[in-house]
Short mmCIF file of C-alpha atoms in Angstrom, two decimals:
data_model
loop_
_atom_site.label_atom_id
_atom_site.label_comp_id
_atom_site.label_asym_id
_atom_site.label_seq_id
_atom_site.Cartn_x
_atom_site.Cartn_y
_atom_site.Cartn_z
CA MET A 188 6.86 -15.73 -3.99
CA TYR A 189 8.92 -16.49 -0.95
CA LEU A 190 8.69 -13.09 0.57
CA TYR A 191 4.86 -13.25 0.03
CA PHE A 192 4.78 -16.52 2.39
CA MET A 193 6.85 -15.05 4.87
CA ILE A 194 4.40 -12.09 5.08
CA ILE A 195 1.43 -14.41 5.23
CA TYR A 196 3.03 -16.62 7.95
CA TYR A 197 4.02 -13.54 10.11
CA THR A 198 0.41 -12.26 9.75
CA LEU A 199 -0.88 -15.46 11.00
CA VAL A 200 1.57 -15.71 13.84
CA VAL A 201 0.73 -12.12 14.97
CA CYS A 202 -3.03 -12.93 14.83
CA LEU A 203 -2.60 -16.32 16.77
CA ILE A 204 -0.75 -14.43 19.48
CA ASN A 205 -3.38 -11.94 19.50
CA ILE A 206 -6.25 -14.19 19.74
CA LYS A 207 -4.38 -16.18 22.62
CA ASN A 208 -3.87 -12.97 24.61
CA ILE A 209 -7.67 -11.86 24.00
CA ILE A 210 -8.55 -15.31 25.34
CA ILE A 211 -6.28 -14.83 28.46
CA ASN A 212 -7.57 -11.52 29.11
CA MET A 213 -11.25 -12.94 28.77
CA LYS A 214 -10.61 -15.53 31.29
CA VAL A 215 -8.83 -13.38 33.76
CA TYR A 216 -12.04 -10.85 33.30
CA CYS A 217 -14.62 -13.77 34.05
CA ASN A 218 -12.59 -14.96 37.06
CA VAL A 219 -12.40 -11.25 38.33
CA ASP A 220 -16.13 -11.02 37.86
CA GLU A 221 -16.84 -14.03 39.60
CA TYR A 222 -14.61 -13.15 42.47
CA SER A 223 -16.58 -9.56 42.75
CA LYS A 224 -19.75 -11.75 42.94
CA LEU A 225 -18.35 -13.83 45.67
CA ILE A 226 -17.48 -10.67 47.77
CA GLU A 227 -20.99 -9.16 47.28
CA LEU A 228 -22.49 -12.38 48.67
#
């Protein structure tokens, strides 16, 4: 039972870290996109 909880906890932590990285990557991508629009102007 304890092992089961550890596996669930570990999976949740990994998912949270991945979601955080995806959000950061999207922010960076959006910033780059806005920056290139500024350059085109």
